[in-house]
CSV table of C-alpha atoms (C1' of nucleotides) in Angstrom, one decimal:
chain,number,residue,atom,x,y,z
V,1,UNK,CA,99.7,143.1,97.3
V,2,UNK,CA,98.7,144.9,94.4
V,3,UNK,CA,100.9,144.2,91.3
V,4,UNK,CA,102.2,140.9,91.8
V,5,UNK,CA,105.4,139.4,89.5
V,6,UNK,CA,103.9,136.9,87.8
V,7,UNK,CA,106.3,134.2,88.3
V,8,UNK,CA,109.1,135.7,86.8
V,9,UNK,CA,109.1,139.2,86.1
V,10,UNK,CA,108.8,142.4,87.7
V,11,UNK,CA,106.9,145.1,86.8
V,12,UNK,CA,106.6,148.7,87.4
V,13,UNK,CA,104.2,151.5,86.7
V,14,UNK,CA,105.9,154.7,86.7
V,15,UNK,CA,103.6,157.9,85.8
V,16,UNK,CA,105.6,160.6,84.7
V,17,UNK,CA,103.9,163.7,85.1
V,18,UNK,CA,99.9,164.4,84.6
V,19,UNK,CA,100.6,164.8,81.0
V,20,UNK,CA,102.4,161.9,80.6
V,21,UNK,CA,101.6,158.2,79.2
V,22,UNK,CA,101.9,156.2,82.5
V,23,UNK,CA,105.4,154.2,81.7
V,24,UNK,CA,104.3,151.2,82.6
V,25,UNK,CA,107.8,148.9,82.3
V,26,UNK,CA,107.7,145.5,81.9
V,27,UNK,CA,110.9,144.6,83.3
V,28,UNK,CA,112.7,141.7,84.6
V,29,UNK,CA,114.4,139.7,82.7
V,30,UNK,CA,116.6,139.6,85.9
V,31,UNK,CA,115.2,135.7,86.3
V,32,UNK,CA,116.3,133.4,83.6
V,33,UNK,CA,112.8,132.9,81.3
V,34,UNK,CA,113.6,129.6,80.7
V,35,UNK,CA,114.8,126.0,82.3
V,36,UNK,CA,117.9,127.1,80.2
V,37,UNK,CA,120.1,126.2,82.5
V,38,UNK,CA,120.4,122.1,83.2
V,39,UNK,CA,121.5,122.7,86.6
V,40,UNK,CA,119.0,124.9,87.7
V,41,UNK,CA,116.3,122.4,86.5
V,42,UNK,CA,118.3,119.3,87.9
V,43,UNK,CA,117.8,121.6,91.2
V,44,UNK,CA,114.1,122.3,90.7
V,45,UNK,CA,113.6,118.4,89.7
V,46,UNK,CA,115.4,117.3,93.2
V,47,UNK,CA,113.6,119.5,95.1
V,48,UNK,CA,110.0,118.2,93.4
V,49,UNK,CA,110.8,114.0,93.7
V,50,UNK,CA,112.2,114.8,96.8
V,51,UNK,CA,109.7,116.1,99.0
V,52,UNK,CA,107.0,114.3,97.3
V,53,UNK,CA,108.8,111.5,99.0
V,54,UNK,CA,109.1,112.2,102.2
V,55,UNK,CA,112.9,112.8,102.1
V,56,UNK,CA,116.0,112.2,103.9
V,57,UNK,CA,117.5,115.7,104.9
V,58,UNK,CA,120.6,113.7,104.7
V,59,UNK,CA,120.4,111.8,101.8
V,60,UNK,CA,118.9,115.0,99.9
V,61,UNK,CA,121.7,117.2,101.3
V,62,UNK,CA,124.4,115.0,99.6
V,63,UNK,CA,127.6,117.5,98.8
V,64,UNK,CA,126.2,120.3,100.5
V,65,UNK,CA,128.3,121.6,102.6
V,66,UNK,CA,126.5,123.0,105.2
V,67,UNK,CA,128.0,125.3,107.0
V,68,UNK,CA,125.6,125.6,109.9
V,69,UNK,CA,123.3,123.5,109.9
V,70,UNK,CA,120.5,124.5,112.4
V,71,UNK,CA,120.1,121.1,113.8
V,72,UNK,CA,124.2,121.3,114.3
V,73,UNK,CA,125.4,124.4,114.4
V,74,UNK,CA,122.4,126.0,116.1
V,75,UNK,CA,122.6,123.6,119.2
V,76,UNK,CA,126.3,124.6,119.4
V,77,UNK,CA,125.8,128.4,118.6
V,78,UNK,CA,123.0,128.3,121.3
V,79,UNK,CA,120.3,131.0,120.8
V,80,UNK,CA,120.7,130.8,117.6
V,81,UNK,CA,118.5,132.1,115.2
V,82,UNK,CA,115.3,133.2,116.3
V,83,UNK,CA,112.1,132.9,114.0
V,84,UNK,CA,108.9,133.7,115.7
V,85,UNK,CA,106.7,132.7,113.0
V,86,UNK,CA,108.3,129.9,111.8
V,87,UNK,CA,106.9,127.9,114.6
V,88,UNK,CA,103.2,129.1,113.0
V,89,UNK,CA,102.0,126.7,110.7
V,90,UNK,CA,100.0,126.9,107.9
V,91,UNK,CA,97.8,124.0,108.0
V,92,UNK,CA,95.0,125.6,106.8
V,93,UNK,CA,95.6,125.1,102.9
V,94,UNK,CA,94.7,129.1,101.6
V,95,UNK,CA,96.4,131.0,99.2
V,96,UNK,CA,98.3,128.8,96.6
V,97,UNK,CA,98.1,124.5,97.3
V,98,UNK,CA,99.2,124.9,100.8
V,99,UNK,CA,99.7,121.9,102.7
V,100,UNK,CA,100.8,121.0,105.9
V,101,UNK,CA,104.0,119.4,104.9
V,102,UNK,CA,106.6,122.5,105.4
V,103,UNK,CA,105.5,122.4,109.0
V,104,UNK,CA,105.5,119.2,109.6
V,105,UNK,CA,108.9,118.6,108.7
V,106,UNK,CA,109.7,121.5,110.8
V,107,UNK,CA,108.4,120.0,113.4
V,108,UNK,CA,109.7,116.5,112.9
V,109,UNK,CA,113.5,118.5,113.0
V,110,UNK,CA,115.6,118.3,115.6
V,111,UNK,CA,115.0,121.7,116.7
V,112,UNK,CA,117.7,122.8,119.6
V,113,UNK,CA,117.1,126.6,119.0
V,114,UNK,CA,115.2,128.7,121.2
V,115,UNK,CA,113.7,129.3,117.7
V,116,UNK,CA,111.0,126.8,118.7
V,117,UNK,CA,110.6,127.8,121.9
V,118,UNK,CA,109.3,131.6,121.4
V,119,UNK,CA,106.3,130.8,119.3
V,120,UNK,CA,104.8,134.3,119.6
V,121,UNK,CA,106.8,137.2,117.9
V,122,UNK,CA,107.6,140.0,119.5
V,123,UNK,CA,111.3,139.7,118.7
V,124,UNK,CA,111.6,136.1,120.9
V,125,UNK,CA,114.3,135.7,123.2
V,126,UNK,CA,115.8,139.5,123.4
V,127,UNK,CA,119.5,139.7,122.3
V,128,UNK,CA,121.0,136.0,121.8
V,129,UNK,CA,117.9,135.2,119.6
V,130,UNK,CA,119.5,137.3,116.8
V,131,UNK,CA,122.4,135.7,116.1
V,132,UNK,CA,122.9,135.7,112.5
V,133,UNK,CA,123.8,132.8,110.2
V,134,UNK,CA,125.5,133.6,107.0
V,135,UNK,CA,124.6,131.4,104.4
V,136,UNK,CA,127.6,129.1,103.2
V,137,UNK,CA,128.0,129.5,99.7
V,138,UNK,CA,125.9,126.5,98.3
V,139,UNK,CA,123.3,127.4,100.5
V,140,UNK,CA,123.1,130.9,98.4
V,141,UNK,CA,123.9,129.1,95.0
V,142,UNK,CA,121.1,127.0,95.5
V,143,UNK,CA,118.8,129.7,96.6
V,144,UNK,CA,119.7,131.4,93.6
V,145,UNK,CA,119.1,129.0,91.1
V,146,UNK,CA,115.7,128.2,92.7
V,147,UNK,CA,115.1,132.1,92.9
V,148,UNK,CA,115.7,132.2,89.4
V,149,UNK,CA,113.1,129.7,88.3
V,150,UNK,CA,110.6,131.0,91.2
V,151,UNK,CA,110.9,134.5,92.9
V,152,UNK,CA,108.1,133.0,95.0
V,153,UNK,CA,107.5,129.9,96.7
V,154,UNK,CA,104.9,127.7,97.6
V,155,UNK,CA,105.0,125.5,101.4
V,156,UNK,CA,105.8,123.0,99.3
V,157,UNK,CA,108.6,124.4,97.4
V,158,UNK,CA,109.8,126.4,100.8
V,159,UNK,CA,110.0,122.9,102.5
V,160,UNK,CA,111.7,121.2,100.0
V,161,UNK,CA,113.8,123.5,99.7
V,162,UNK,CA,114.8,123.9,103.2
V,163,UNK,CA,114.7,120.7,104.2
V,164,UNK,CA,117.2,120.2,100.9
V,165,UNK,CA,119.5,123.1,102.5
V,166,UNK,CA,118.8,122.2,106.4
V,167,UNK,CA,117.6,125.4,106.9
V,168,UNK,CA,113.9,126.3,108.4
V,169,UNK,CA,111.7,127.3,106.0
V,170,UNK,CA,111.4,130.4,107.8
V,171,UNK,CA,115.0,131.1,106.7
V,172,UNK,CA,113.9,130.3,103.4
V,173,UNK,CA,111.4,132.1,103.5
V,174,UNK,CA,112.8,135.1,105.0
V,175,UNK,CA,115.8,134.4,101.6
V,176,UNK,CA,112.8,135.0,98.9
V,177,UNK,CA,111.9,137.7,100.9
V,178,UNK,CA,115.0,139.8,101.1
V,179,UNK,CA,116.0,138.6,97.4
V,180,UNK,CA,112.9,140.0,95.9
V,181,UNK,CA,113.2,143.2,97.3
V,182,UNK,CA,116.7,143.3,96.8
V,183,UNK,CA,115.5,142.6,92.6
V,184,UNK,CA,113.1,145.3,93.1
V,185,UNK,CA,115.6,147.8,94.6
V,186,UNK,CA,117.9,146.7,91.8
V,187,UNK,CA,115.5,146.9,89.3
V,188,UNK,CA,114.6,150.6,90.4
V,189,UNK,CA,117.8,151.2,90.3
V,190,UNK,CA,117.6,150.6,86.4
V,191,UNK,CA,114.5,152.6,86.0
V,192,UNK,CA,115.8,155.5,87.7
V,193,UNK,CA,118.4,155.4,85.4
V,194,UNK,CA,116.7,155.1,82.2
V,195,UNK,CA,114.3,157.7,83.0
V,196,UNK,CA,116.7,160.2,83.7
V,197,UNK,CA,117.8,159.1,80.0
V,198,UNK,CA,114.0,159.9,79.1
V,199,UNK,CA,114.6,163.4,80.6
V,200,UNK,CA,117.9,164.4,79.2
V,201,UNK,CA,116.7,163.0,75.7
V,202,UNK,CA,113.3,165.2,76.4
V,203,UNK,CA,115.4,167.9,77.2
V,204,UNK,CA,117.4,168.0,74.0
V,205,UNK,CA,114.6,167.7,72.1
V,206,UNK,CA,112.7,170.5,73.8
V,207,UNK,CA,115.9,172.8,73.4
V,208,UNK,CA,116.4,172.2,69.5
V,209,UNK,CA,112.7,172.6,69.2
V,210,UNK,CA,112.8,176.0,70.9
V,211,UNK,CA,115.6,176.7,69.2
V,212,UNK,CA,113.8,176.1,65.8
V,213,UNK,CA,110.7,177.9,66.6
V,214,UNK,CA,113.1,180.8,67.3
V,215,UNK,CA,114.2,180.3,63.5
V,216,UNK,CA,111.1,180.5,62.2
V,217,UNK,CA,109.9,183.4,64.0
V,218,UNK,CA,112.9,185.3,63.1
V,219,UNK,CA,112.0,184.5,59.5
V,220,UNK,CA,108.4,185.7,60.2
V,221,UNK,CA,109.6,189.1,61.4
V,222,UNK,CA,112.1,189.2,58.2
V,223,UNK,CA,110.0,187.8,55.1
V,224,UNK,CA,111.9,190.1,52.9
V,225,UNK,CA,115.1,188.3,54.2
V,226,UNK,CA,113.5,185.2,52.8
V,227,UNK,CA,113.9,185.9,48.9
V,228,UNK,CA,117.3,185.5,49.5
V,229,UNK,CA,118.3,183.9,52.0
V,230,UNK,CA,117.8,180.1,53.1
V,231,UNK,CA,116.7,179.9,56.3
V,232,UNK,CA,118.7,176.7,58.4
V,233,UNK,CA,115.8,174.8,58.4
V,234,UNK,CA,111.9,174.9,57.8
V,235,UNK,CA,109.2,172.4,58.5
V,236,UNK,CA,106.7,170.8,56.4
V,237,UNK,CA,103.9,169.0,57.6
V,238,UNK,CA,102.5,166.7,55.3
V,239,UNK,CA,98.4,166.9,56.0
V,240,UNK,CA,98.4,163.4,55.5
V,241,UNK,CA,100.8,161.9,57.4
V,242,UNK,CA,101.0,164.1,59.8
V,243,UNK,CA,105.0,163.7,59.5
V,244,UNK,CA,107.2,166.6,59.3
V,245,UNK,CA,110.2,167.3,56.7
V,246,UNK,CA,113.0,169.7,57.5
V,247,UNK,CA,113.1,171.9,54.1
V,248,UNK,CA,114.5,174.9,52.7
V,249,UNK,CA,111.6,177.9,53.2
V,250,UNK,CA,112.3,179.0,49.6
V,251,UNK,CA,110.8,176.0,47.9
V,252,UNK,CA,107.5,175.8,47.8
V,253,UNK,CA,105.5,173.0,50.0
V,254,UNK,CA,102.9,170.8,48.5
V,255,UNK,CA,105.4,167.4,49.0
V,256,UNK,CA,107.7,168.5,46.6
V,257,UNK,CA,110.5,168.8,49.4
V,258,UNK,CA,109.5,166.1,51.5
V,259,UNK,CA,111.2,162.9,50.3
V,260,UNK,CA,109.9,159.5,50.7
V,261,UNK,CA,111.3,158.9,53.5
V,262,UNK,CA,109.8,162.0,54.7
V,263,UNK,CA,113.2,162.9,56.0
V,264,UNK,CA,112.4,163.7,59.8
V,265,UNK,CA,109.8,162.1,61.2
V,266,UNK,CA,108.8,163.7,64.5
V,267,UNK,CA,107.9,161.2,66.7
V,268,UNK,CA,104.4,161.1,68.4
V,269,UNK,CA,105.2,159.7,71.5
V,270,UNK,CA,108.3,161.5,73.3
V,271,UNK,CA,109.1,157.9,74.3
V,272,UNK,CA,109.9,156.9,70.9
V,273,UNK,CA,113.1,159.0,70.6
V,274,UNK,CA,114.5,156.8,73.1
V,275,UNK,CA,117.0,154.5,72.1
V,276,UNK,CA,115.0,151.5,72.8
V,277,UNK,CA,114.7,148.5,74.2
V,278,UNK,CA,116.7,149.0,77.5
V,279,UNK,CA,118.6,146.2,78.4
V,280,UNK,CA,118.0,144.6,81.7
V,281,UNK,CA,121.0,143.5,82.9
V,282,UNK,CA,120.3,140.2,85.0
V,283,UNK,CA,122.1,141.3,88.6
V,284,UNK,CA,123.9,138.8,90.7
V,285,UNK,CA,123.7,139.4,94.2
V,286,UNK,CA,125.2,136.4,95.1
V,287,UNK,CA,128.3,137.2,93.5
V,288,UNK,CA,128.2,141.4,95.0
V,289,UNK,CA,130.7,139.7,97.8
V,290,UNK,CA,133.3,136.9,96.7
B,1,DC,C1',74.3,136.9,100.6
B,2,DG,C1',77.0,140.2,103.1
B,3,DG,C1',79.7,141.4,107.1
B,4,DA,C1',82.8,140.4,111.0
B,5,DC,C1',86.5,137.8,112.5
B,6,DC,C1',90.6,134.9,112.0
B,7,DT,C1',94.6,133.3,109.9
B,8,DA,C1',98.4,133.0,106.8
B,9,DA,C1',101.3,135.1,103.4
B,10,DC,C1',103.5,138.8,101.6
B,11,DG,C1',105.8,143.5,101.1
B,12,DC,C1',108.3,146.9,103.1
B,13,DA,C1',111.0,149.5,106.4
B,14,DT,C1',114.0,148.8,109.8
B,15,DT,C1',117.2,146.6,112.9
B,16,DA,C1',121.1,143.9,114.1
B,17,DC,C1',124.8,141.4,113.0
B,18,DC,C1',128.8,140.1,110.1
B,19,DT,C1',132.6,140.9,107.0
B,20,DC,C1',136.0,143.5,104.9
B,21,DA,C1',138.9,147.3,103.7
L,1,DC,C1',143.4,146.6,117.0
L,2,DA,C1',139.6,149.9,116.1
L,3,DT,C1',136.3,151.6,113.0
L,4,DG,C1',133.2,152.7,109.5
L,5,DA,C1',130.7,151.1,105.4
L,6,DG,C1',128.2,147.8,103.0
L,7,DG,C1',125.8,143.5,102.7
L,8,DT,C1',122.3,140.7,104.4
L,9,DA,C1',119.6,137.7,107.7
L,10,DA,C1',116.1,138.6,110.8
L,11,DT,C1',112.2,141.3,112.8
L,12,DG,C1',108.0,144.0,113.2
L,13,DC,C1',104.1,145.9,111.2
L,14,DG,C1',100.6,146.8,107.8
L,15,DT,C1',98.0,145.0,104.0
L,16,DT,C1',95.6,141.5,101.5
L,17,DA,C1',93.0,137.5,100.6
L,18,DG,C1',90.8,133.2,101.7
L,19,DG,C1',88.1,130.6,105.0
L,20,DT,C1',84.6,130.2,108.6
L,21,DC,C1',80.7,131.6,111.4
DNA sequence: CGGACCTAACGCATTACCTCA
DNA sequence: CATGAGGTAATGCGTTAGGTC
């Protein structure tokens, strides 16, 4: 896991070329920055008091409507959902705080899936253990909202949040998963697209360029041409500035032509003629299907 | 202290299932 | 009703990192 998304955003390195500066985007503004929304913090707040103290699925799950509930629907859907590792616990406190408590609770569940039973993975039980449960839609909204504050989570968090949602924390687990890499495909998405901007800008530029050095090489070949007729455009670098002006070849150069404003800048970086900043637009896959 | 081994978590590619047009 | 496409939950595997011996 190289490049992690620190909390909240994504980045991606994207070398264009040898001779290129290595585009190194720092995207993601996909996730809301801030606790700016009330109900997204009201969310995150629940989910903290909650599983400090040990909580109540039931209690917790309040207005939730469930729509199939492992420890209901999965006894009734038999063979439901099958997670081999969610069965694996990670007692052993590495990475980030871990603690036992995810598990535990998992354990404590009513568990009437062969989920529990086919501890090693492998793909479990053959065929009926992939059954798939779609979400219900507060299930997803609240997924959301916590993806939003945390595109990762810690046990804790994953058994708060599943115990808040009666799911396993595999399942929520498996959630963060897909989300991030759906972000990351979407925000790739984005990238592709503003680079091929970067190339058709580059592109222009390298045509009106060529097209210029054609000019000035015509007038090169023709210098008598040049006592009386104005080239379309010469340029003027400024030794000190290093800035080019577009001037008529007749005058002569020492800044007299170049204005203040220097008139054309040409921009160091090839980057720079690119209308900048690009504008993540925050994606909602939630609401891709409604 | 460094290396081998174990374990858990994550990313990624893929599969399998579900829904909808 | 059948079917194909798209979305997404779930799976499998490889990698990484922390812990232990």
């Amino acid at each position: 896991m190289g490049e992690k998304d620190d909390g909240l955003g994504l980045s991606l390195s994207l070398a264009c070329g040898q001779n290129q500066p290595s585009l190194k985007l720092n995207l993601m503004t996909l996730a809301s920055p801030s606790m700016q929304n009330l109900q997204q913090r009201n969310i995150w707040n629940e989910l903290f008091q909650s599983s400090d103290r040990k909580l109540d699925t039931r209690s917790v799950l309040g207005g939730i409507d469930v729509n199939l509930a492992p420890a209901t629907a999965e006894c009734e859907e038999e063979g439901g959902v099958s997670s081999p590792n969610s069965t694996v616990s990670s007692l052993s406190g590495k990475r980030n705080e871990r603690d036992p408590v995810g598990d535990e609770i998992e354990a404590e569940r009513p568990s009437c899936s062969p989920s529990s039973d086919d501890e090693d993975g492998g793909g479990g039980g053959d065929d009926a253990s992939r059954k798939k449960l779609r979400l219900s839609k507060e299930q997803s909204l609240v997924l959301e909202e916590t993806f939003k504050e945390h595109s990762t989570l810690n046990p804790k968090q994953k058994s708060a949040l599943a115990m808040k949602l009666n799911l396993r924390p595999r399942q929520v687990e498996v959630w963060f998963q897909n989300r991030r890499a759906r972000t990351k495909s979407k925000q790739t998405e984005v990238d592709c697209e503003y680079l091929k901007r970067c190339c058709d800008n580059l592109t222009e530029e390298n045509r009106r360029l060529q097209k210029e050095v054609q000019e000035l090489r015509a007038l090169k070949l023709s210098p008598q041409l040049n006592m009386h007729i104005n080239p379309p455009t010469t340029l003027t670098m400024c030794p000190s500035c290093e800035r080019v002006s577009s001037s008529s070849a007749a005058s002569t150069p020492k800044h007299r032509n170049l204005s203040p404003s220097h008139q054309r800048p040409v921009p160091t970086s090839p980057w720079a003629a690119l209308p900048l900043p690009i504008t993540h637009r925050p994606f909602n896959a939630s609401a891709s299907r409604s």
